[in-house]
Amino acid sequence: MSRDSFLIDYSRNDYCQSQNGTELSLHYDDENNAYYYCDDNKMQFTFQKCKFNDVTMNSNRYSYLIFSYKCDLSIEDSFFSKIQVYGRVVSCEKDNYNFIFKSNQLSKIKFSSGSAIDYAQIIYSEFIYNDITNNSISYDLSIEEEDRGVGFYFKYFSGCIFQGNIINGCHGQNSAGGLCFETKGSSSIFQFSDCIFTNCNGKNVSILYIPELCVDLTITNVTFEQTKNENSNYII
């Protein structure tokens, strides 16, 4: 079975159905993958004013709450609380698509014990354009660091707008904890401003990692506080 067929056959609910005002609570341990999944590149997968509270997705590395595969994704004005996943809360995979993530609140996020460290990311995107604006992410600081993960992980730093976000308690088990990029991409756009990082740490740079920097980097009105790094004194 191909990977694409595997993901479709084993996704749980509402294939390619956008959600508006949805409220969801569930504990889900069956051998299924993303609860919300779409791979139709002719549509925009959207979530507006949704409430996800007390959700557990435990089965395998593809047990994401929302999975967009080869299609644009927009999540706005939504609330996520007491979310436990094995993999990621939101995952966007394959290039050439757009991800909009605005005015969302995420709190009490936890990764299942035994999660692969490379997949412990709340928000993950391989898309070429990412607009991440006015969101709040907060881990429960009473849980062990190994049950926390990276806040935001993006394949490309070019094509990213990252503004007005508040990130608290992230822990990078194999990377920076708050915001991590993988490579440069092809766009000349990179905006990073008006954010607060608190209690974020990691085993590499503790908060922010940007490789292959090819544009001027301007950091405006960004606060880094109560941070530590396990292997060096670097913040960025």
GROMACS .gro file of C-alpha atoms in nm:
model
  236
    1MET     CA    1   0.000   0.000   0.000
    2SER     CA    2   0.132   0.346  -0.089
    3ARG     CA    3   0.190   0.606   0.181
    4ASP     CA    4  -0.089   0.824   0.036
    5SER     CA    5  -0.337   0.534   0.040
    6PHE     CA    6  -0.229   0.443   0.391
    7LEU     CA    7  -0.301   0.794   0.516
    8ILE     CA    8  -0.642   0.813   0.349
    9ASP     CA    9  -0.755   0.464   0.448
   10TYR     CA   10  -0.656   0.510   0.808
   11SER     CA   11  -0.762   0.869   0.867
   12ARG     CA   12  -1.043   0.895   1.113
   13ASN     CA   13  -1.302   1.154   1.025
   14ASP     CA   14  -1.446   1.404   0.775
   15TYR     CA   15  -1.207   1.358   0.484
   16CYS     CA   16  -1.138   1.703   0.330
   17GLN     CA   17  -1.428   1.862   0.521
   18SER     CA   18  -1.357   2.213   0.646
   19GLN     CA   19  -1.486   2.298   0.995
   20ASN     CA   20  -1.661   2.610   1.123
   21GLY     CA   21  -1.756   2.635   1.490
   22THR     CA   22  -1.681   2.267   1.554
   23GLU     CA   23  -1.643   2.148   1.915
   24LEU     CA   24  -1.454   1.823   1.969
   25SER     CA   25  -1.350   1.611   2.268
   26LEU     CA   26  -1.228   1.254   2.231
   27HIS     CA   27  -0.985   0.990   2.353
   28TYR     CA   28  -0.875   0.801   2.048
   29ASP     CA   29  -0.639   0.502   2.067
   30ASP     CA   30  -0.740   0.305   1.758
   31GLU     CA   31  -0.492   0.234   1.479
   32ASN     CA   32  -0.587   0.539   1.279
   33ASN     CA   33  -0.402   0.850   1.172
   34ALA     CA   34  -0.505   1.213   1.155
   35TYR     CA   35  -0.855   1.288   1.277
   36TYR     CA   36  -0.898   1.564   1.017
   37TYR     CA   37  -0.717   1.491   0.691
   38CYS     CA   38  -0.714   1.641   0.340
   39ASP     CA   39  -0.501   1.593   0.028
   40ASP     CA   40  -0.717   1.771  -0.233
   41ASN     CA   41  -0.489   2.034  -0.388
   42LYS     CA   42  -0.786   2.209  -0.549
   43MET     CA   43  -0.938   2.321  -0.221
   44GLN     CA   44  -0.839   2.514   0.090
   45PHE     CA   45  -0.878   2.314   0.409
   46THR     CA   46  -1.013   2.561   0.668
   47PHE     CA   47  -1.091   2.567   1.040
   48GLN     CA   48  -1.274   2.869   1.181
   49LYS     CA   49  -1.374   2.933   1.543
   50CYS     CA   50  -1.334   2.570   1.650
   51LYS     CA   51  -1.289   2.437   2.004
   52PHE     CA   52  -1.079   2.126   2.064
   53ASN     CA   53  -1.075   2.033   2.431
   54ASP     CA   54  -0.954   1.717   2.606
   55VAL     CA   55  -0.835   1.533   2.295
   56THR     CA   56  -0.601   1.231   2.301
   57MET     CA   57  -0.452   1.081   1.982
   58ASN     CA   58  -0.217   0.799   2.079
   59SER     CA   59  -0.184   0.536   1.808
   60ASN     CA   60   0.122   0.614   1.592
   61ARG     CA   61   0.353   0.880   1.448
   62TYR     CA   62   0.080   1.000   1.208
   63SER     CA   63  -0.170   1.052   1.488
   64TYR     CA   64  -0.212   1.423   1.426
   65LEU     CA   65  -0.525   1.617   1.505
   66ILE     CA   66  -0.512   1.805   1.171
   67PHE     CA   67  -0.312   1.686   0.869
   68SER     CA   68  -0.296   1.880   0.542
   69TYR     CA   69  -0.117   1.689   0.267
   70LYS     CA   70  -0.067   1.874  -0.065
   71CYS     CA   71  -0.338   2.135  -0.003
   72ASP     CA   72  -0.363   2.484   0.148
   73LEU     CA   73  -0.457   2.500   0.516
   74SER     CA   74  -0.605   2.785   0.719
   75ILE     CA   75  -0.675   2.771   1.094
   76GLU     CA   76  -0.810   3.088   1.258
   77ASP     CA   77  -0.973   3.197   1.584
   78SER     CA   78  -0.966   2.846   1.727
   79PHE     CA   79  -0.901   2.707   2.075
   80PHE     CA   80  -0.700   2.395   2.162
   81SER     CA   81  -0.673   2.277   2.524
   82LYS     CA   82  -0.561   1.955   2.696
   83ILE     CA   83  -0.435   1.801   2.372
   84GLN     CA   84  -0.220   1.487   2.387
   85VAL     CA   85  -0.074   1.349   2.063
   86TYR     CA   86   0.190   1.096   1.968
   87GLY     CA   87   0.303   1.300   1.670
   88ARG     CA   88   0.198   1.659   1.594
   89VAL     CA   89  -0.110   1.866   1.664
   90VAL     CA   90  -0.105   2.022   1.315
   91SER     CA   91   0.106   1.892   1.026
   92CYS     CA   92   0.139   2.040   0.673
   93GLU     CA   93   0.336   1.822   0.434
   94LYS     CA   94   0.470   1.859   0.079
   95ASP     CA   95   0.586   2.189  -0.075
   96ASN     CA   96   0.417   2.457  -0.288
   97TYR     CA   97   0.122   2.527  -0.060
   98ASN     CA   98   0.012   2.794   0.190
   99PHE     CA   99  -0.046   2.773   0.565
  100ILE     CA  100  -0.231   3.044   0.756
  101PHE     CA  101  -0.243   3.015   1.134
  102LYS     CA  102  -0.391   3.321   1.302
  103SER     CA  103  -0.539   3.417   1.640
  104ASN     CA  104  -0.539   3.068   1.790
  105GLN     CA  105  -0.487   2.963   2.152
  106LEU     CA  106  -0.319   2.635   2.245
  107SER     CA  107  -0.270   2.533   2.608
  108LYS     CA  108  -0.183   2.223   2.810
  109ILE     CA  109  -0.030   2.043   2.514
  110LYS     CA  110   0.141   1.710   2.588
  111PHE     CA  111   0.319   1.445   2.384
  112SER     CA  112   0.263   1.079   2.462
  113SER     CA  113   0.544   0.897   2.638
  114GLY     CA  114   0.758   0.724   2.379
  115SER     CA  115   0.696   0.981   2.105
  116ALA     CA  116   0.980   0.994   1.855
  117ILE     CA  117   1.180   1.304   1.939
  118ASP     CA  118   1.192   1.420   1.577
  119TYR     CA  119   0.811   1.437   1.566
  120ALA     CA  120   0.739   1.618   1.893
  121GLN     CA  121   0.627   1.945   1.734
  122ILE     CA  122   0.300   2.126   1.799
  123ILE     CA  123   0.293   2.296   1.458
  124TYR     CA  124   0.489   2.152   1.164
  125SER     CA  125   0.494   2.281   0.805
  126GLU     CA  126   0.681   2.197   0.487
  127PHE     CA  127   0.479   2.455   0.292
  128ILE     CA  128   0.653   2.740   0.107
  129TYR     CA  129   0.438   3.016   0.260
  130ASN     CA  130   0.350   3.036   0.631
  131ASP     CA  131   0.163   3.324   0.793
  132ILE     CA  132   0.176   3.267   1.171
  133THR     CA  133   0.022   3.565   1.349
  134ASN     CA  134  -0.118   3.645   1.695
  135ASN     CA  135  -0.119   3.295   1.840
  136SER     CA  136  -0.054   3.170   2.192
  137ILE     CA  137   0.107   2.833   2.275
  138SER     CA  138   0.155   2.718   2.633
  139TYR     CA  139   0.269   2.386   2.775
  140ASP     CA  140   0.179   2.277   3.124
  141LEU     CA  141   0.510   2.342   3.305
  142SER     CA  142   0.426   2.081   3.569
  143ILE     CA  143   0.483   1.796   3.321
  144GLU     CA  144   0.829   1.659   3.249
  145GLU     CA  145   1.029   1.821   2.969
  146GLU     CA  146   1.050   1.494   2.776
  147ASP     CA  147   0.670   1.505   2.741
  148ARG     CA  148   0.687   1.848   2.580
  149GLY     CA  149   0.812   1.941   2.235
  150VAL     CA  150   0.897   2.215   1.987
  151GLY     CA  151   0.649   2.498   1.945
  152PHE     CA  152   0.682   2.569   1.571
  153TYR     CA  153   0.891   2.377   1.318
  154PHE     CA  154   0.910   2.492   0.954
  155LYS     CA  155   1.099   2.352   0.659
  156TYR     CA  156   1.164   2.701   0.511
  157PHE     CA  157   1.237   3.028   0.687
  158SER     CA  158   1.194   3.231   0.368
  159GLY     CA  159   0.826   3.278   0.296
  160CYS     CA  160   0.749   3.291   0.670
  161ILE     CA  161   0.568   3.568   0.856
  162PHE     CA  162   0.598   3.512   1.230
  163GLN     CA  163   0.446   3.799   1.426
  164GLY     CA  164   0.266   3.859   1.754
  165ASN     CA  165   0.304   3.507   1.890
  166ILE     CA  166   0.344   3.404   2.256
  167ILE     CA  167   0.527   3.075   2.321
  168ASN     CA  168   0.570   2.929   2.670
  169GLY     CA  169   0.735   2.613   2.802
  170CYS     CA  170   0.857   2.453   2.478
  171HIS     CA  171   1.136   2.197   2.491
  172GLY     CA  172   1.339   2.086   2.190
  173GLN     CA  173   1.452   1.731   2.257
  174ASN     CA  174   1.670   1.734   1.945
  175SER     CA  175   1.653   2.099   1.834
  176ALA     CA  176   1.565   2.451   1.939
  177GLY     CA  177   1.257   2.462   2.157
  178GLY     CA  178   1.050   2.760   2.044
  179LEU     CA  179   1.096   2.815   1.670
  180CYS     CA  180   1.300   2.597   1.437
  181PHE     CA  181   1.368   2.614   1.062
  182GLU     CA  182   1.526   2.347   0.844
  183THR     CA  183   1.655   2.534   0.537
  184LYS     CA  184   1.627   2.862   0.346
  185GLY     CA  185   1.372   2.815   0.065
  186SER     CA  186   1.340   3.046  -0.237
  187SER     CA  187   1.130   3.343  -0.118
  188SER     CA  188   1.280   3.674  -0.004
  189ILE     CA  189   1.010   3.721   0.262
  190PHE     CA  190   1.097   3.663   0.627
  191GLN     CA  191   0.928   3.870   0.898
  192PHE     CA  192   0.990   3.810   1.268
  193SER     CA  193   0.853   4.055   1.523
  194ASP     CA  194   0.642   4.125   1.833
  195CYS     CA  195   0.678   3.781   1.995
  196ILE     CA  196   0.744   3.657   2.348
  197PHE     CA  197   0.932   3.333   2.426
  198THR     CA  198   0.920   3.222   2.791
  199ASN     CA  199   1.064   2.908   2.956
  200CYS     CA  200   1.177   2.766   2.621
  201ASN     CA  201   1.487   2.551   2.601
  202GLY     CA  202   1.657   2.282   2.398
  203LYS     CA  203   1.960   2.063   2.352
  204ASN     CA  204   2.082   2.272   2.059
  205VAL     CA  205   2.017   2.648   2.047
  206SER     CA  206   1.759   2.701   2.314
  207ILE     CA  207   1.489   2.909   2.143
  208LEU     CA  208   1.546   2.988   1.775
  209TYR     CA  209   1.734   2.804   1.497
  210ILE     CA  210   1.776   2.946   1.143
  211PRO     CA  211   2.021   2.763   0.913
  212GLU     CA  212   2.156   2.885   0.578
  213LEU     CA  213   2.056   3.246   0.644
  214CYS     CA  214   2.053   3.425   0.306
  215VAL     CA  215   1.854   3.741   0.381
  216ASP     CA  216   1.904   4.025   0.629
  217LEU     CA  217   1.770   3.919   0.967
  218THR     CA  218   1.573   4.181   1.158
  219ILE     CA  219   1.426   4.090   1.496
  220THR     CA  220   1.186   4.357   1.618
  221ASN     CA  221   1.024   4.377   1.962
  222VAL     CA  222   1.088   4.012   2.050
  223THR     CA  223   1.134   3.906   2.414
  224PHE     CA  224   1.336   3.602   2.524
  225GLU     CA  225   1.298   3.532   2.895
  226GLN     CA  226   1.358   3.259   3.154
  227THR     CA  227   1.544   3.048   2.904
  228LYS     CA  228   1.822   2.795   2.932
  229ASN     CA  229   2.023   2.575   2.699
  230GLU     CA  230   2.150   2.231   2.782
  231ASN     CA  231   2.459   2.223   2.556
  232SER     CA  232   2.566   2.583   2.497
  233ASN     CA  233   2.505   2.944   2.595
  234TYR     CA  234   2.330   3.037   2.270
  235ILE     CA  235   1.974   3.169   2.253
  236ILE     CA  236   1.968   3.196   1.871
   0.00000   0.00000   0.00000
